[in-house]
Tab-separated table of C-alpha atoms in Angstrom:
chain	number	residue	atom	x	y	z
Z	1	UNK	CA	28.801	17.820	37.925
Z	2	UNK	CA	26.358	19.840	36.189
Z	3	UNK	CA	23.919	18.017	33.840
Z	4	UNK	CA	23.085	14.468	33.901
Z	5	UNK	CA	24.951	11.944	36.183
Z	6	UNK	CA	24.044	8.896	33.846
Z	7	UNK	CA	25.656	7.913	30.528
Z	8	UNK	CA	23.493	9.019	27.430
Z	9	UNK	CA	24.169	7.613	23.914
Z	10	UNK	CA	23.602	9.626	20.889
Z	11	UNK	CA	23.184	7.267	17.740
Z	12	UNK	CA	22.358	7.772	14.168
Z	13	UNK	CA	21.264	5.202	11.843
Z	14	UNK	CA	21.152	6.351	8.144
Z	15	UNK	CA	21.443	4.967	4.516
Z	16	UNK	CA	25.218	6.013	4.919
Z	17	UNK	CA	25.704	4.200	7.965
Z	18	UNK	CA	25.657	3.948	11.724
Z	19	UNK	CA	27.403	6.087	14.166
Z	20	UNK	CA	27.176	6.536	18.052
Z	21	UNK	CA	28.665	8.327	20.832
Z	22	UNK	CA	28.292	8.296	24.744
Z	23	UNK	CA	28.077	11.161	26.947
Z	24	UNK	CA	30.462	9.174	29.244
Z	25	UNK	CA	33.914	10.207	28.190
Z	26	UNK	CA	32.234	11.650	25.032
Z	27	UNK	CA	33.291	8.214	23.828
Z	28	UNK	CA	32.585	7.207	20.061
Z	29	UNK	CA	31.613	3.617	20.317
Z	30	UNK	CA	30.428	2.891	16.627
Z	31	UNK	CA	31.125	3.767	13.089
Z	32	UNK	CA	30.204	1.490	10.216
Z	33	UNK	CA	28.998	1.793	6.693
Z	34	UNK	CA	26.935	-0.782	4.611
Z	35	UNK	CA	29.979	-1.319	2.057
Z	36	UNK	CA	32.815	-1.325	4.838
Z	37	UNK	CA	31.163	-2.955	7.780
Z	38	UNK	CA	32.261	-1.907	11.244
Z	39	UNK	CA	35.236	0.336	11.221
Z	40	UNK	CA	35.891	0.898	15.214
Z	41	UNK	CA	36.548	-1.970	17.640
Z	42	UNK	CA	34.909	-2.436	20.930
Z	43	UNK	CA	35.519	-5.332	23.031
Z	44	UNK	CA	32.755	-7.784	23.756
Z	45	UNK	CA	33.919	-7.927	27.477
Z	46	UNK	CA	34.232	-4.094	27.848
Z	47	UNK	CA	32.454	-2.429	30.846
Z	48	UNK	CA	30.389	0.943	30.349
Z	49	UNK	CA	29.053	3.908	32.220
Z	50	UNK	CA	30.729	6.542	34.359
Z	51	UNK	CA	34.132	5.755	35.971
Z	52	UNK	CA	34.636	2.668	33.560
Z	53	UNK	CA	36.914	3.092	30.571
Z	54	UNK	CA	35.410	1.434	27.545
Z	55	UNK	CA	38.067	-0.865	25.676
Z	56	UNK	CA	37.658	0.227	22.394
Z	57	UNK	CA	36.078	3.110	20.252
Z	58	UNK	CA	37.747	6.170	20.672
Z	59	UNK	CA	38.788	7.052	24.098
Z	60	UNK	CA	39.808	10.647	25.066
Z	61	UNK	CA	43.030	11.120	26.840
Z	62	UNK	CA	43.188	14.375	28.690
Z	63	UNK	CA	44.888	16.193	30.584
Z	64	UNK	CA	47.623	13.581	30.366
Z	65	UNK	CA	48.649	10.554	28.395
Z	66	UNK	CA	49.355	7.088	30.179
Z	67	UNK	CA	50.778	8.078	33.731
Z	68	UNK	CA	51.731	11.674	32.479
Z	69	UNK	CA	55.079	13.178	30.860
Z	70	UNK	CA	56.793	12.681	34.325
Z	71	UNK	CA	54.932	9.354	35.482
Z	72	UNK	CA	52.772	9.050	38.631
Z	73	UNK	CA	49.775	10.583	37.394
Z	74	UNK	CA	46.365	8.919	38.221
Z	75	UNK	CA	44.118	7.969	36.606
Z	76	UNK	CA	45.740	6.466	33.415
Z	77	UNK	CA	45.255	8.629	30.481
Z	78	UNK	CA	43.433	11.299	32.532
Z	79	UNK	CA	39.965	11.818	33.913
Z	80	UNK	CA	38.280	12.905	30.757
Z	81	UNK	CA	37.139	9.490	29.670
Z	82	UNK	CA	35.923	8.628	33.166
Z	83	UNK	CA	33.227	11.500	33.601
Z	84	UNK	CA	30.082	12.708	31.969
Z	85	UNK	CA	30.319	15.573	29.264
Z	86	UNK	CA	27.837	18.064	28.510
Z	87	UNK	CA	25.745	17.490	25.280
Z	88	UNK	CA	26.068	20.915	23.612
Z	89	UNK	CA	24.494	20.070	20.204
Z	90	UNK	CA	23.490	17.508	17.933
Z	91	UNK	CA	22.292	18.320	14.262
Z	92	UNK	CA	22.097	16.833	10.876
Z	93	UNK	CA	22.548	18.886	7.589
Z	94	UNK	CA	20.651	18.605	4.344
Z	95	UNK	CA	23.015	15.965	2.938
Z	96	UNK	CA	22.839	13.596	5.966
Z	97	UNK	CA	26.008	14.534	7.712
Z	98	UNK	CA	25.661	14.294	11.360
Z	99	UNK	CA	27.574	16.341	14.094
Z	100	UNK	CA	27.380	16.107	17.831
Z	101	UNK	CA	29.138	18.269	20.416
Z	102	UNK	CA	30.267	17.969	23.884
Z	103	UNK	CA	31.727	20.394	26.451
Z	104	UNK	CA	33.912	19.886	29.740
Z	105	UNK	CA	35.208	22.190	32.125
Z	106	UNK	CA	36.953	22.275	35.640
Z	107	UNK	CA	33.553	23.319	37.089
Z	108	UNK	CA	31.929	20.043	35.990
Z	109	UNK	CA	34.238	18.033	38.077
Z	110	UNK	CA	33.394	17.054	41.449
Z	111	UNK	CA	35.311	14.563	43.940
Z	112	UNK	CA	32.204	12.089	43.565
Z	113	UNK	CA	33.726	11.485	39.872
Z	114	UNK	CA	36.960	10.455	41.339
Z	115	UNK	CA	35.847	8.150	44.301
Z	116	UNK	CA	38.207	5.243	43.147
Z	117	UNK	CA	41.271	7.431	42.932
Z	118	UNK	CA	43.584	9.824	44.961
Z	119	UNK	CA	42.350	13.376	44.305
Z	120	UNK	CA	45.682	14.992	45.090
Z	121	UNK	CA	47.026	13.324	41.705
Z	122	UNK	CA	43.612	12.731	39.823
Z	123	UNK	CA	42.576	16.605	39.438
Z	124	UNK	CA	43.787	18.929	37.171
Z	125	UNK	CA	44.092	22.363	39.194
Z	126	UNK	CA	43.682	24.877	36.228
Z	127	UNK	CA	40.449	26.456	34.932
Z	128	UNK	CA	39.833	24.977	31.498
Z	129	UNK	CA	37.246	24.505	28.994
Z	130	UNK	CA	37.305	21.577	26.484
Z	131	UNK	CA	35.023	20.960	23.470
Z	132	UNK	CA	34.662	17.708	21.584
Z	133	UNK	CA	32.965	17.677	18.144
Z	134	UNK	CA	32.690	14.656	15.793
Z	135	UNK	CA	31.096	14.812	12.530
Z	136	UNK	CA	29.947	11.639	10.596
Z	137	UNK	CA	29.491	11.617	6.694
Z	138	UNK	CA	29.379	7.915	6.212
Z	139	UNK	CA	32.715	7.135	4.545
Z	140	UNK	CA	34.510	9.521	6.977
Z	141	UNK	CA	34.441	10.639	10.635
Z	142	UNK	CA	36.213	14.005	11.573
Z	143	UNK	CA	37.026	14.673	15.695
Z	144	UNK	CA	38.207	17.823	17.165
Z	145	UNK	CA	39.245	18.270	20.836
Z	146	UNK	CA	39.458	21.889	21.683
Z	147	UNK	CA	41.043	22.990	24.870
Z	148	UNK	CA	40.941	26.649	26.052
Z	149	UNK	CA	42.932	28.027	29.327
Z	150	UNK	CA	40.261	29.960	31.213
Z	151	UNK	CA	42.863	30.993	34.036
Z	152	UNK	CA	45.346	33.452	34.488
Z	153	UNK	CA	48.364	31.128	34.483
Z	154	UNK	CA	50.049	29.099	31.670
Z	155	UNK	CA	49.132	25.128	32.059
Z	156	UNK	CA	50.799	22.278	30.204
Z	157	UNK	CA	48.604	19.173	29.044
Z	158	UNK	CA	48.874	16.254	27.027
Z	159	UNK	CA	46.091	14.651	24.754
Z	160	UNK	CA	45.034	11.896	22.538
Z	161	UNK	CA	42.325	10.597	20.469
Z	162	UNK	CA	43.052	6.599	21.244
Z	163	UNK	CA	41.082	5.115	18.556
Z	164	UNK	CA	40.687	1.555	18.065
Z	165	UNK	CA	40.415	0.740	14.243
Z	166	UNK	CA	38.823	-2.831	13.610
Z	167	UNK	CA	40.809	-4.784	11.228
Z	168	UNK	CA	40.177	-8.410	9.821
Z	169	UNK	CA	43.506	-9.638	11.186
Z	170	UNK	CA	46.383	-7.564	12.903
Z	171	UNK	CA	48.855	-10.089	11.354
Z	172	UNK	CA	47.742	-8.914	7.819
Z	173	UNK	CA	47.514	-5.365	8.555
Z	174	UNK	CA	50.240	-2.685	7.738
Z	175	UNK	CA	50.398	1.032	8.584
Z	176	UNK	CA	52.050	3.393	6.191
Z	177	UNK	CA	53.090	7.064	6.383
Z	178	UNK	CA	55.572	6.583	9.353
Z	179	UNK	CA	58.713	5.824	7.295
Z	180	UNK	CA	61.761	7.387	8.402
Z	181	UNK	CA	59.753	8.775	11.616
Z	182	UNK	CA	61.386	8.536	14.908
Z	183	UNK	CA	59.986	6.343	17.704
Z	184	UNK	CA	60.291	5.176	21.288
Z	185	UNK	CA	59.379	1.525	21.708
Z	186	UNK	CA	57.199	1.268	24.932
Z	187	UNK	CA	56.625	-2.555	24.724
Z	188	UNK	CA	57.833	-4.589	27.423
Z	189	UNK	CA	58.223	-7.613	25.434
Z	190	UNK	CA	60.343	-5.828	22.647
Z	191	UNK	CA	64.146	-6.373	22.851
Z	192	UNK	CA	64.497	-2.781	21.488
Z	193	UNK	CA	62.440	-0.946	24.440
Z	194	UNK	CA	64.044	1.788	25.954
Z	195	UNK	CA	64.735	5.406	25.899
Z	196	UNK	CA	66.724	5.822	22.538
Z	197	UNK	CA	64.693	6.636	19.727
Z	198	UNK	CA	64.463	4.087	16.540
Z	199	UNK	CA	63.616	5.135	13.164
Z	200	UNK	CA	60.712	3.259	11.342
Z	201	UNK	CA	62.127	1.616	8.268
Z	202	UNK	CA	59.081	0.707	5.659
Z	203	UNK	CA	55.618	0.254	6.625
Z	204	UNK	CA	54.695	-0.914	10.351
Z	205	UNK	CA	53.878	-4.430	10.442
Z	206	UNK	CA	52.609	-6.764	13.341
Z	207	UNK	CA	54.461	-9.988	14.315
Z	208	UNK	CA	53.901	-9.283	18.214
Z	209	UNK	CA	53.250	-6.664	20.730
Z	210	UNK	CA	53.641	-3.200	19.449
Z	211	UNK	CA	53.467	-0.120	21.441
Z	212	UNK	CA	55.402	2.836	19.995
Z	213	UNK	CA	55.183	6.683	20.487
Z	214	UNK	CA	56.378	8.290	16.913
Z	215	UNK	CA	57.347	11.788	16.458
Z	216	UNK	CA	55.160	12.584	13.467
Z	217	UNK	CA	52.783	15.131	12.249
Z	218	UNK	CA	52.018	13.345	8.895
Z	219	UNK	CA	49.246	11.328	7.405
Z	220	UNK	CA	48.982	7.654	8.000
Z	221	UNK	CA	46.972	4.736	6.448
Z	222	UNK	CA	46.024	1.418	7.658
Z	223	UNK	CA	46.183	-1.182	4.823
Z	224	UNK	CA	43.658	-3.848	6.256
Z	225	UNK	CA	44.452	-6.671	3.760
Z	226	UNK	CA	41.880	-9.116	4.886
Z	227	UNK	CA	38.909	-6.672	4.661
Z	228	UNK	CA	40.402	-5.089	1.533
Z	229	UNK	CA	40.239	-1.569	2.591
Z	230	UNK	CA	42.062	1.621	3.567
Z	231	UNK	CA	41.677	3.897	6.518
Z	232	UNK	CA	43.226	7.130	5.997
Z	233	UNK	CA	44.234	9.244	8.952
Z	234	UNK	CA	44.698	13.003	8.355
Z	235	UNK	CA	45.361	15.017	11.331
Z	236	UNK	CA	46.264	18.731	12.554
Z	237	UNK	CA	48.022	20.030	15.555
Z	238	UNK	CA	49.242	16.904	16.486
Z	239	UNK	CA	52.912	16.096	16.980
Z	240	UNK	CA	52.883	12.628	18.402
Z	241	UNK	CA	51.341	9.110	16.593
Z	242	UNK	CA	50.786	6.369	18.738
Z	243	UNK	CA	50.515	2.838	17.347
Z	244	UNK	CA	49.492	-0.004	19.815
Z	245	UNK	CA	48.554	-3.631	19.766
Z	246	UNK	CA	48.787	-6.011	22.906
Z	247	UNK	CA	49.408	-9.461	20.904
Z	248	UNK	CA	48.331	-12.636	22.523
Z	249	UNK	CA	50.158	-12.637	25.917
Z	250	UNK	CA	49.263	-9.154	27.071
Z	251	UNK	CA	45.693	-9.641	25.944
Z	252	UNK	CA	45.255	-12.869	28.054
Z	253	UNK	CA	45.833	-10.623	31.453
Z	254	UNK	CA	43.269	-7.880	30.357
Z	255	UNK	CA	39.745	-8.831	31.873
Z	256	UNK	CA	38.016	-6.401	29.306
Z	257	UNK	CA	39.431	-8.092	26.269
Z	258	UNK	CA	38.926	-11.425	24.973
Z	259	UNK	CA	41.640	-13.803	24.621
Z	260	UNK	CA	41.422	-13.625	20.694
Z	261	UNK	CA	40.212	-9.944	20.265
Z	262	UNK	CA	43.644	-8.742	19.896
Z	263	UNK	CA	43.609	-9.959	16.216
Z	264	UNK	CA	40.732	-7.568	15.556
Z	265	UNK	CA	42.041	-4.363	16.296
Z	266	UNK	CA	45.126	-1.555	15.895
Z	267	UNK	CA	45.300	1.681	17.740
Z	268	UNK	CA	46.599	4.693	15.717
Z	269	UNK	CA	46.256	7.393	18.166
Z	270	UNK	CA	46.665	11.185	17.249
Z	271	UNK	CA	48.275	13.025	20.123
Z	272	UNK	CA	50.414	15.264	21.854
Z	273	UNK	CA	52.183	13.417	24.299
Z	274	UNK	CA	55.588	13.573	26.444
Z	275	UNK	CA	57.999	16.191	24.447
Z	276	UNK	CA	54.933	17.275	22.473
Z	277	UNK	CA	52.813	18.217	25.301
Z	278	UNK	CA	51.003	21.519	24.848
Z	279	UNK	CA	51.608	24.559	26.802
Z	280	UNK	CA	48.493	27.032	26.828
Z	281	UNK	CA	48.911	30.931	27.718
Z	282	UNK	CA	45.821	32.362	29.460
Z	283	UNK	CA	42.979	32.732	27.122
Z	284	UNK	CA	44.626	30.620	24.482
Z	285	UNK	CA	42.951	27.674	22.660
Z	286	UNK	CA	44.424	24.470	21.174
Z	287	UNK	CA	42.618	22.278	18.666
Z	288	UNK	CA	43.692	18.688	17.643
Z	289	UNK	CA	41.555	17.506	14.898
Z	290	UNK	CA	41.632	14.115	12.842
Z	291	UNK	CA	39.598	12.922	9.791
Z	292	UNK	CA	39.438	8.966	9.223
Z	293	UNK	CA	38.349	8.209	5.772
Z	294	UNK	CA	37.766	4.585	4.374
Z	295	UNK	CA	37.977	3.311	0.950
Z	296	UNK	CA	38.383	0.252	-0.846
Z	297	UNK	CA	41.809	-1.169	-1.302
């Protein structure tokens, strides 16, 4: 791998709030404001460092989501969140907005990065360049993942910004903007789990495990009733929205999540996964962009 082989943290503390991102996985782990407090959840039991997925924050899923569109891919959610990204730039403008950019290419990867997995399924055998940029303005956070095909043949990939939003209590949380959208229910404990699409009726509410893959390009809003705040999620070039919370029983089996921490977050993921996977022609670029904005309810 080119560049440093250790995780480095870029962190800003300003009157508008606090923001932090790790070079390992280009992983955002902190976004908070004086008025609204922490907006990103990270488990107190999470591990850190190269090769260790952080439980919380904004994991980058690339070049596949889960086990891939056809299943059997390893590591889960791809290799991008497990390796060091190159820091390209860090800057602050005159009004205090802070931007940090990272890059990752196939040339950065080495077998040492994948010592815990089978390289036959772990590696992505295509020349690519990925650029990830985050801009923090206090009450908003914008993230963009840009992928370019540097090869001579087309390739297909999946991607997701697997964002863990902190909420006061998941049982008092709703998500709007997905009304009428078709989704696949992936929750093993759900009686409606399967391959047949279901259509969302009303806002998304939580009374048990939720793991849903929505066909949706639209804007969603998290209504965090206990904290009396709204988090608006506006995205572009994303055809999939994933909503996830493990609930109590599944959380008990997760070594990097406290037994009661499931009440403190909801994942709303901007993605292109499954049937929405992206195919890039040689020289082409695809950019997934999302902006999170917090306001009082």
